[in-house]
mmCIF file of C-alpha atoms and ligand atoms in Angstrom:
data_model
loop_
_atom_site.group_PDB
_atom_site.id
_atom_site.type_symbol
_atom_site.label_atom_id
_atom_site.label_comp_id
_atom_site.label_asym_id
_atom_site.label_seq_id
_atom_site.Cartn_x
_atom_site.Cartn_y
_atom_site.Cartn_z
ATOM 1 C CA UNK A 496 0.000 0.000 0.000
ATOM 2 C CA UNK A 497 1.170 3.378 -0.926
ATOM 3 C CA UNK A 498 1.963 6.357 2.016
ATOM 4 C CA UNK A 499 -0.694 8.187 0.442
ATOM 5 C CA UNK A 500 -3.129 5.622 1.296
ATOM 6 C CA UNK A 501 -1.826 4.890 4.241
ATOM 7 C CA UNK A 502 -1.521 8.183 5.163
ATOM 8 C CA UNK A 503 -5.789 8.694 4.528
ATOM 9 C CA UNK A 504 -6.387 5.776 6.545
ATOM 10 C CA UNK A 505 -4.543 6.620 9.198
ATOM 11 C CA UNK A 506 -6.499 10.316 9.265
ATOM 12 C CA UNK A 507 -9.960 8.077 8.365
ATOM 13 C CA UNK A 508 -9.554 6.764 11.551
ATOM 14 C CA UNK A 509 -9.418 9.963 13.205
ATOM 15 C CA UNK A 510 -12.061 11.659 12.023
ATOM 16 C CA UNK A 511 -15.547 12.211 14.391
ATOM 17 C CA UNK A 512 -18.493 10.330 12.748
ATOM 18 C CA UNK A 513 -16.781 7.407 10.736
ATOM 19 C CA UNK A 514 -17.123 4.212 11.631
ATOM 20 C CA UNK A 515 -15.337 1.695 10.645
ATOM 21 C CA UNK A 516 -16.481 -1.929 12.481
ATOM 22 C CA UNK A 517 -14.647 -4.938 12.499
ATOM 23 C CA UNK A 518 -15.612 -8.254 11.485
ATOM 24 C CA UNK A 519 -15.578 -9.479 14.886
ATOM 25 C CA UNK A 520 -18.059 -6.076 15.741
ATOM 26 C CA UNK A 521 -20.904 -7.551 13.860
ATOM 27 C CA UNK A 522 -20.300 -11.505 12.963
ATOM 28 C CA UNK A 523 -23.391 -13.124 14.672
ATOM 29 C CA UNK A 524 -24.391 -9.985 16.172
ATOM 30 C CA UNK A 525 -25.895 -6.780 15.714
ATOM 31 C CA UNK A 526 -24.054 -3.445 15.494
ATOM 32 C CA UNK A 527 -24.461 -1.109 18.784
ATOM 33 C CA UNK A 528 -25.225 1.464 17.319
ATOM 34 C CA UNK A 529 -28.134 -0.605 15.461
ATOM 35 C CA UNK A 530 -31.276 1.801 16.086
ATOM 36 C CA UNK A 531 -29.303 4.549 17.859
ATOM 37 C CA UNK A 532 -27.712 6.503 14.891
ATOM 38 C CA UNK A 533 -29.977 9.475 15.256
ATOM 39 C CA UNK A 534 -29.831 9.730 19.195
ATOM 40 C CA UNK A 535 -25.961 8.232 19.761
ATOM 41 C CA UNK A 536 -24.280 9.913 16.258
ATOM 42 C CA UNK A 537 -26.407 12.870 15.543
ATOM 43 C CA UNK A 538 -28.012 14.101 18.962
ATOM 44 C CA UNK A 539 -31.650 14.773 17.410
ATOM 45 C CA UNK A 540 -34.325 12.883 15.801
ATOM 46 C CA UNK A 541 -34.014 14.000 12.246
ATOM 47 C CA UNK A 542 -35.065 11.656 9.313
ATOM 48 C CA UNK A 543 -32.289 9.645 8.530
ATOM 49 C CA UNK A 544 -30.988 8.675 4.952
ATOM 50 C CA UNK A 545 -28.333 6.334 3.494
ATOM 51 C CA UNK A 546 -25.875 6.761 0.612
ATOM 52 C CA UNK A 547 -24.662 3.054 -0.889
ATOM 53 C CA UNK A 548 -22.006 3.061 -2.315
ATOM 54 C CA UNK A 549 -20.914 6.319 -1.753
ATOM 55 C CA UNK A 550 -17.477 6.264 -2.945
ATOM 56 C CA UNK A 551 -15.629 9.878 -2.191
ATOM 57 C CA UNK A 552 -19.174 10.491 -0.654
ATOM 58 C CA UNK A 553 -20.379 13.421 -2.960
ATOM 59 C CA UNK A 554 -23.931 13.338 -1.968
ATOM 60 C CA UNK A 555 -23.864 12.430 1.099
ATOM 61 C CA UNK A 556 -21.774 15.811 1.940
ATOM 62 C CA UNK A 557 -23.839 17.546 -0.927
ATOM 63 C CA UNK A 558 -27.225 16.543 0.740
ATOM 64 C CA UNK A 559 -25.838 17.311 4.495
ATOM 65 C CA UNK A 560 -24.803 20.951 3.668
ATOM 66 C CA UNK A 561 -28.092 21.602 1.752
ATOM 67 C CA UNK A 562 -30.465 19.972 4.217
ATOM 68 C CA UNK A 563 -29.237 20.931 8.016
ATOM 69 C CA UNK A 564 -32.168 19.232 9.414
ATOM 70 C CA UNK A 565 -31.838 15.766 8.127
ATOM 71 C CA UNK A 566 -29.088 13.285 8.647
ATOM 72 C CA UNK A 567 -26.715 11.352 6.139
ATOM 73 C CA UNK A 568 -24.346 7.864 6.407
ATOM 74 C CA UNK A 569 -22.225 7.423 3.243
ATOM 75 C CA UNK A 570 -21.915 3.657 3.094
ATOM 76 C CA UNK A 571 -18.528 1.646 0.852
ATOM 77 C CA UNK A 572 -16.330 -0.555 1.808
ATOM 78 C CA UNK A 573 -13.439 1.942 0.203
ATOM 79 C CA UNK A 574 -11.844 3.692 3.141
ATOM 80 C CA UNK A 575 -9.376 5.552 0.858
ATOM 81 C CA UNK A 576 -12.368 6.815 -1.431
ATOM 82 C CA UNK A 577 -14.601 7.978 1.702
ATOM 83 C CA UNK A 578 -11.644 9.701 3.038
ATOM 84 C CA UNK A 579 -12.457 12.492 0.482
ATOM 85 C CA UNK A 580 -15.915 12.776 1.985
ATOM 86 C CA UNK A 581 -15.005 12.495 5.818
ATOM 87 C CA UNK A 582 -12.244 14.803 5.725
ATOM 88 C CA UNK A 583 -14.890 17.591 3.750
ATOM 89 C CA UNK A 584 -16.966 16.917 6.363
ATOM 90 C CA UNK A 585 -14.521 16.810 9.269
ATOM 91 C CA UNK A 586 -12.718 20.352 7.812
ATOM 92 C CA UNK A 587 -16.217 21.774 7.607
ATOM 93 C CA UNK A 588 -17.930 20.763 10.897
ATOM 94 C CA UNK A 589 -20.233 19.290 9.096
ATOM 95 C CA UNK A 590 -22.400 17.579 12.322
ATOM 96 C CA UNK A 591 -25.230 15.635 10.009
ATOM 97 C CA UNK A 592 -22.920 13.510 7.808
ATOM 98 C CA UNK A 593 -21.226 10.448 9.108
ATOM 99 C CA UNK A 594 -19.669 7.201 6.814
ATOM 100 C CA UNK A 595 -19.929 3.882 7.341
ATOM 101 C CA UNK A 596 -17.376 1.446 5.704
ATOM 102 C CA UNK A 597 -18.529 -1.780 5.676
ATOM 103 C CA UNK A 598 -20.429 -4.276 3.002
ATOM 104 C CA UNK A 599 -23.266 -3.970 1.831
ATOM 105 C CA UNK A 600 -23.904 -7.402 2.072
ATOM 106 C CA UNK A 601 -23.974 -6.796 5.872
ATOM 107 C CA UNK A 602 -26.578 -3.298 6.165
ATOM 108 C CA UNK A 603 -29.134 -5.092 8.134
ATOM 109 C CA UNK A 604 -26.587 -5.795 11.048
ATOM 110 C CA UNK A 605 -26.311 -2.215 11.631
ATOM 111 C CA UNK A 606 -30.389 -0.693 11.023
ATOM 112 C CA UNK A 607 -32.932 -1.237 12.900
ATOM 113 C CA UNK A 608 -36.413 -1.320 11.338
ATOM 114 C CA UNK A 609 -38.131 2.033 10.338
ATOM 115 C CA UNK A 610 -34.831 3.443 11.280
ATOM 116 C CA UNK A 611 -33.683 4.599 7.539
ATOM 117 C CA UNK A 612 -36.383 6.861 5.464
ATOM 118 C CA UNK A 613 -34.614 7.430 2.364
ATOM 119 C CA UNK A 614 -32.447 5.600 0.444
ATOM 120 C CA UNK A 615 -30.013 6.938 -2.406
ATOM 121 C CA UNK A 616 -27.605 4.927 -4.367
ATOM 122 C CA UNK A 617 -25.475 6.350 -6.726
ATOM 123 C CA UNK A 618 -23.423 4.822 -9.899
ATOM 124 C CA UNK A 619 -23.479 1.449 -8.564
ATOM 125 C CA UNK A 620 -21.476 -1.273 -10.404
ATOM 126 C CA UNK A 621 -24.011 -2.810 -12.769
ATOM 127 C CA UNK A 622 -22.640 -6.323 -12.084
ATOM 128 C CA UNK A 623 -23.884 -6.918 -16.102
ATOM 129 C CA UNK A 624 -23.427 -10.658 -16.339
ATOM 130 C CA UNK A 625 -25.711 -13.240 -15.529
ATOM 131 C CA UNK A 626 -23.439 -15.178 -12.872
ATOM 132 C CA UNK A 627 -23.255 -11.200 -10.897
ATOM 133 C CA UNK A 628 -27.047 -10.828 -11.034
ATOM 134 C CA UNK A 629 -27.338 -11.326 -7.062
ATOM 135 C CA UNK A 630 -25.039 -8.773 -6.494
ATOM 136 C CA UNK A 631 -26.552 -5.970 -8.373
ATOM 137 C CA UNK A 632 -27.890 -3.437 -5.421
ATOM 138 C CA UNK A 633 -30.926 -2.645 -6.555
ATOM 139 C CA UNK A 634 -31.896 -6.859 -6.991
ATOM 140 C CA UNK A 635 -34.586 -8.811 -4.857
ATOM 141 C CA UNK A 636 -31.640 -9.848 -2.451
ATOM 142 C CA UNK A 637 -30.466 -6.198 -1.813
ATOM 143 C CA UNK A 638 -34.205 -4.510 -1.733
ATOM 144 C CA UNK A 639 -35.110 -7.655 1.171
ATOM 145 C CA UNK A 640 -32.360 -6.115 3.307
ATOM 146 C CA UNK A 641 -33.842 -2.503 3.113
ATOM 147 C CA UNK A 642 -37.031 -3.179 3.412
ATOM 148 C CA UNK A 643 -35.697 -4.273 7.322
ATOM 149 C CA UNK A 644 -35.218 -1.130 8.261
ATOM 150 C CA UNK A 645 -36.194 1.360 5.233
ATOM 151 C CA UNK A 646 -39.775 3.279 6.653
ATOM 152 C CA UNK A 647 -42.899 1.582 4.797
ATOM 153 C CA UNK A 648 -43.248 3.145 0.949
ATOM 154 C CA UNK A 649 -39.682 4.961 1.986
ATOM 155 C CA UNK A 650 -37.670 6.657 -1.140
ATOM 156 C CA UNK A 651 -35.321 4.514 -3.113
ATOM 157 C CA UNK A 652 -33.249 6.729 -5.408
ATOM 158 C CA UNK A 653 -31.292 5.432 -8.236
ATOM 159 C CA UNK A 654 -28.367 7.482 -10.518
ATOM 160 C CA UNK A 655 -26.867 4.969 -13.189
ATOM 161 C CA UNK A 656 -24.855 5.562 -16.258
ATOM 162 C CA UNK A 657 -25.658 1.906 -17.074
ATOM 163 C CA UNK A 658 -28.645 1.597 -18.926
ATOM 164 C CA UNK A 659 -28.820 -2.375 -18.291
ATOM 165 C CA UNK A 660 -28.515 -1.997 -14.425
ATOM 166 C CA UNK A 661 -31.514 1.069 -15.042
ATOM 167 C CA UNK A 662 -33.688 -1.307 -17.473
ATOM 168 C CA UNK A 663 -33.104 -4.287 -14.363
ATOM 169 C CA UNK A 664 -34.484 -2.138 -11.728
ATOM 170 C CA UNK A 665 -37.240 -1.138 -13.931
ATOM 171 C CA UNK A 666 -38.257 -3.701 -14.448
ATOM 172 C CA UNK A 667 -37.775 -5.297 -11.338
ATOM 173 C CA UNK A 668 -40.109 -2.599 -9.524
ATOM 174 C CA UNK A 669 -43.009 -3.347 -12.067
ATOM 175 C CA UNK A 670 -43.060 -6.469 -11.823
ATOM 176 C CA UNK A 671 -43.168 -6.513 -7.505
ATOM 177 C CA UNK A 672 -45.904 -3.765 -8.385
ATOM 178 C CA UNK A 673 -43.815 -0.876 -6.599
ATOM 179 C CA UNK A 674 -44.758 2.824 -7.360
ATOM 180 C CA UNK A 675 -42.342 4.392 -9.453
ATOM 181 C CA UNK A 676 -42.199 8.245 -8.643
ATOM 182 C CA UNK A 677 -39.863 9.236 -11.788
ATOM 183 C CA UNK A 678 -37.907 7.571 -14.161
ATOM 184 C CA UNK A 679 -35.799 9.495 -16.783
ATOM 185 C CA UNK A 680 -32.767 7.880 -19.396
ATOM 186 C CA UNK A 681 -31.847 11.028 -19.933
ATOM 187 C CA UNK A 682 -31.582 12.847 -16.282
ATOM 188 C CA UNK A 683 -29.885 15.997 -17.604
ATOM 189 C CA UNK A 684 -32.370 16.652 -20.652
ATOM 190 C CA UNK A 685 -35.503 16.626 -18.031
ATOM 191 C CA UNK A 686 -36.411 19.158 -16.346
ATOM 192 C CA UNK A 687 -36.554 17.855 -12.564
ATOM 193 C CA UNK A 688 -32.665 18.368 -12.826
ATOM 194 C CA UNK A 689 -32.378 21.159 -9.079
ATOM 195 C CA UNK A 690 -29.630 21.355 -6.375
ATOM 196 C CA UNK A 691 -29.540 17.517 -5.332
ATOM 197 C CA UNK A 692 -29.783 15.960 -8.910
ATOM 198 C CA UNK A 693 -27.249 18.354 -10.408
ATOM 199 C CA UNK A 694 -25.006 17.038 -7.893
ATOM 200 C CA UNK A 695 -22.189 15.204 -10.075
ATOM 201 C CA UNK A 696 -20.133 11.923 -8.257
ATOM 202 C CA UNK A 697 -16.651 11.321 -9.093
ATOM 203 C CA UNK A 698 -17.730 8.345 -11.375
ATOM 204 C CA UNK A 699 -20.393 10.565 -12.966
ATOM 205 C CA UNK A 700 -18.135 12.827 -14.136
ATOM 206 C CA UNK A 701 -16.289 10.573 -15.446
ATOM 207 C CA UNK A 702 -19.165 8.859 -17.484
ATOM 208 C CA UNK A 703 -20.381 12.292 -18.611
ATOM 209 C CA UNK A 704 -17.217 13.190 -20.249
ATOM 210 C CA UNK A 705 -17.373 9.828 -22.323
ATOM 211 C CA UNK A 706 -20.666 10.907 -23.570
ATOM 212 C CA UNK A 707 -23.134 8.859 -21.489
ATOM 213 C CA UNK A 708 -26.492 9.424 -21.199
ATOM 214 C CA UNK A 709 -27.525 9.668 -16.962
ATOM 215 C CA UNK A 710 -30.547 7.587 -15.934
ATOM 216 C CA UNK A 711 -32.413 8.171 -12.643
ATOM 217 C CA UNK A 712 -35.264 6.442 -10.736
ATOM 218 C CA UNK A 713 -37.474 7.365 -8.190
ATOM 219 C CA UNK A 714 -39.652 4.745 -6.511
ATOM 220 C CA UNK A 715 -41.184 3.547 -3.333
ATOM 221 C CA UNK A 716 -40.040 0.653 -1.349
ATOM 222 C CA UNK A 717 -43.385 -1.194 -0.137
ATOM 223 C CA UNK A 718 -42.396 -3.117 2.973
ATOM 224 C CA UNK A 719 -43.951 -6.716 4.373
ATOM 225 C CA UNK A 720 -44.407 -8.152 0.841
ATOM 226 C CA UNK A 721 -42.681 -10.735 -0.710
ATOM 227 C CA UNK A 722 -40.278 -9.566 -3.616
ATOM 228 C CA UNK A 723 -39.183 -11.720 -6.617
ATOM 229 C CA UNK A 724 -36.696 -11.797 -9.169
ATOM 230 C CA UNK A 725 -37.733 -10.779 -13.006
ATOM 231 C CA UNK A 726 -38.813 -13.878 -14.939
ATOM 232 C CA UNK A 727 -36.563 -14.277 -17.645
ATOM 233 C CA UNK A 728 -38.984 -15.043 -20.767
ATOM 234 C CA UNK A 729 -38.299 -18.064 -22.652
HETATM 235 C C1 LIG B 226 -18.590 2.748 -9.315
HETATM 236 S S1 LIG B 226 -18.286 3.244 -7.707
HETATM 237 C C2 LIG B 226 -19.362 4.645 -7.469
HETATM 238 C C3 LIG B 226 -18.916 5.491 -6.312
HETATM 239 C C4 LIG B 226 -19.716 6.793 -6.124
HETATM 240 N N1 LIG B 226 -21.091 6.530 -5.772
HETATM 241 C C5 LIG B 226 -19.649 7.635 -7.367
HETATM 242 O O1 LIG B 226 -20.677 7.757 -8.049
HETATM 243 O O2 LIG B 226 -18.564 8.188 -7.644
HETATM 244 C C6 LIG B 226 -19.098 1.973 -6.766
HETATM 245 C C7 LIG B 226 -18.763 2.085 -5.279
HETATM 246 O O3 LIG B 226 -19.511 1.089 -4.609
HETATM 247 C C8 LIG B 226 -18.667 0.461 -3.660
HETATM 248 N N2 LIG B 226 -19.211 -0.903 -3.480
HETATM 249 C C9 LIG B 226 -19.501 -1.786 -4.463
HETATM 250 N N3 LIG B 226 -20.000 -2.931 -3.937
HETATM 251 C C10 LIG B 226 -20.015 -2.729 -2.591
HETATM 252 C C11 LIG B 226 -20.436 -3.545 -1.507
HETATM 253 N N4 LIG B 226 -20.931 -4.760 -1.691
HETATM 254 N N5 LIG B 226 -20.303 -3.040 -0.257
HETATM 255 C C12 LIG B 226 -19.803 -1.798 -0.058
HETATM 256 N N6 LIG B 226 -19.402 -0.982 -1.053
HETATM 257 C C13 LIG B 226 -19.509 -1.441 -2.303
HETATM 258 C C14 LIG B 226 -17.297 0.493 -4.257
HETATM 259 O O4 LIG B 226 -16.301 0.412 -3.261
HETATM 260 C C15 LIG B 226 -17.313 1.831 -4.975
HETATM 261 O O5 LIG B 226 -16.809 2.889 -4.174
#
């Protein structure tokens, strides 16, 4: 590993409202701060809401400095791409942002349920073959986990460059009957585009300047019903 690196993680470490848990923290158990984020991390009772994926954490710090009275966790298992985020947030006082590095895979050891009301994730990795399906974050598997502690109809927000991972998730909420809110291939040529959705990620930058089109979806999470997989048609 290079000093640089080592160097963030060392500060990572340092900073006030990252949390970084250890295997041993949350194998078999639950996290504990599991149901106490907004009275143990953030001292009020604001509505909570979760960045996955969050990489250098642009909208979780975007969202905290434009919304004072709700509370943000950027969530990636990348502590040298969060440091970006933490150390914006640490430099500015920023009280309503925290980060989370952990897996994914692992969310529902640290939420408890109704605990989360919105949920955004941003540029995931499309996980485009067949084999990867399970992984995709917006898949039955994922969506099972967040409905444990996501509030009942609570916001799902998706930002993709990949038009497979956005036709997969729309499909996916028609067919489990979920309300969509807003769905756009073309994010930037809409005109819903304000503060929050002009926000650009490191990776969306990155896609815009190769030319790709931005696709964004808006839709409820219904919790207590069964959710299935899209029925590939013969
Ligand atoms: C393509 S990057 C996008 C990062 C950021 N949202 C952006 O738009 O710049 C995907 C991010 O998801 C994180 N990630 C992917 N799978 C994950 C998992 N299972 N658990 C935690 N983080 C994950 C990666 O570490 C990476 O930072």
């Amino acid at each position: 590993m290079g000093k640089g690196k080592l160097r963030r993680f060392d500060e990572l470490s340092h900073f006030n409202r990252v949390f970084q848990p250890s295997m041993a923290e949350i194998s078999g158990k639950e996290y504990h701060l599991k149901g106490k984020w907004k009275q143990e991390v953030f001292h009020n009772n604001n509505p909570l809401i979760l960045e996955l994926g969050c990489g250098k954490g642009e909208y979780t710090i975007g969202m905290a400095r434009h919304f004072p009275g709700k509370n943000f966790i950027g969530v990636d298992i990348k502590g040298a791409r969060m440091w970006k985020g933490a150390k914006a947030s640490h430099e500015e006082n920023i009280l309503n942002a925290a980060f989370l590095r952990t897996r994914i895979e692992m969310i529902s050891s640290f939420f408890a349920p109704d605990e989360v009301d919105e949920i955004w994730i941003t540029f995931p990795d499309p996980q485009p073959t067949e084999r990867r399906k399970k992984k995709r974050l917006t898949g039955p598997t994922f969506l099972r986990h967040y409905q444990g502690f996501l509030v009942d109809n609570g916001i799902m927000h998706l930002k993709t460059d990949s038009d497979l991972l956005y036709d997969y998730t729309l499909n996916l909420i028609k067919e489990n009957e979920l309300e969509i809110l807003f769905y756009t291939s073309d994010l930037y040529s809409s005109d819903i585009v304000d503060d929050i959705l002009g926000i650009k990620t490191y990776y969306e930058q990155k896609f815009l300047e190769t030319g790709s089109n931005i696709n964004y979806l808006k839709f409820r999470l219904k919790k207590n019903i069964p959710l299935h997989e899209i029925q590939e048609k013969e």
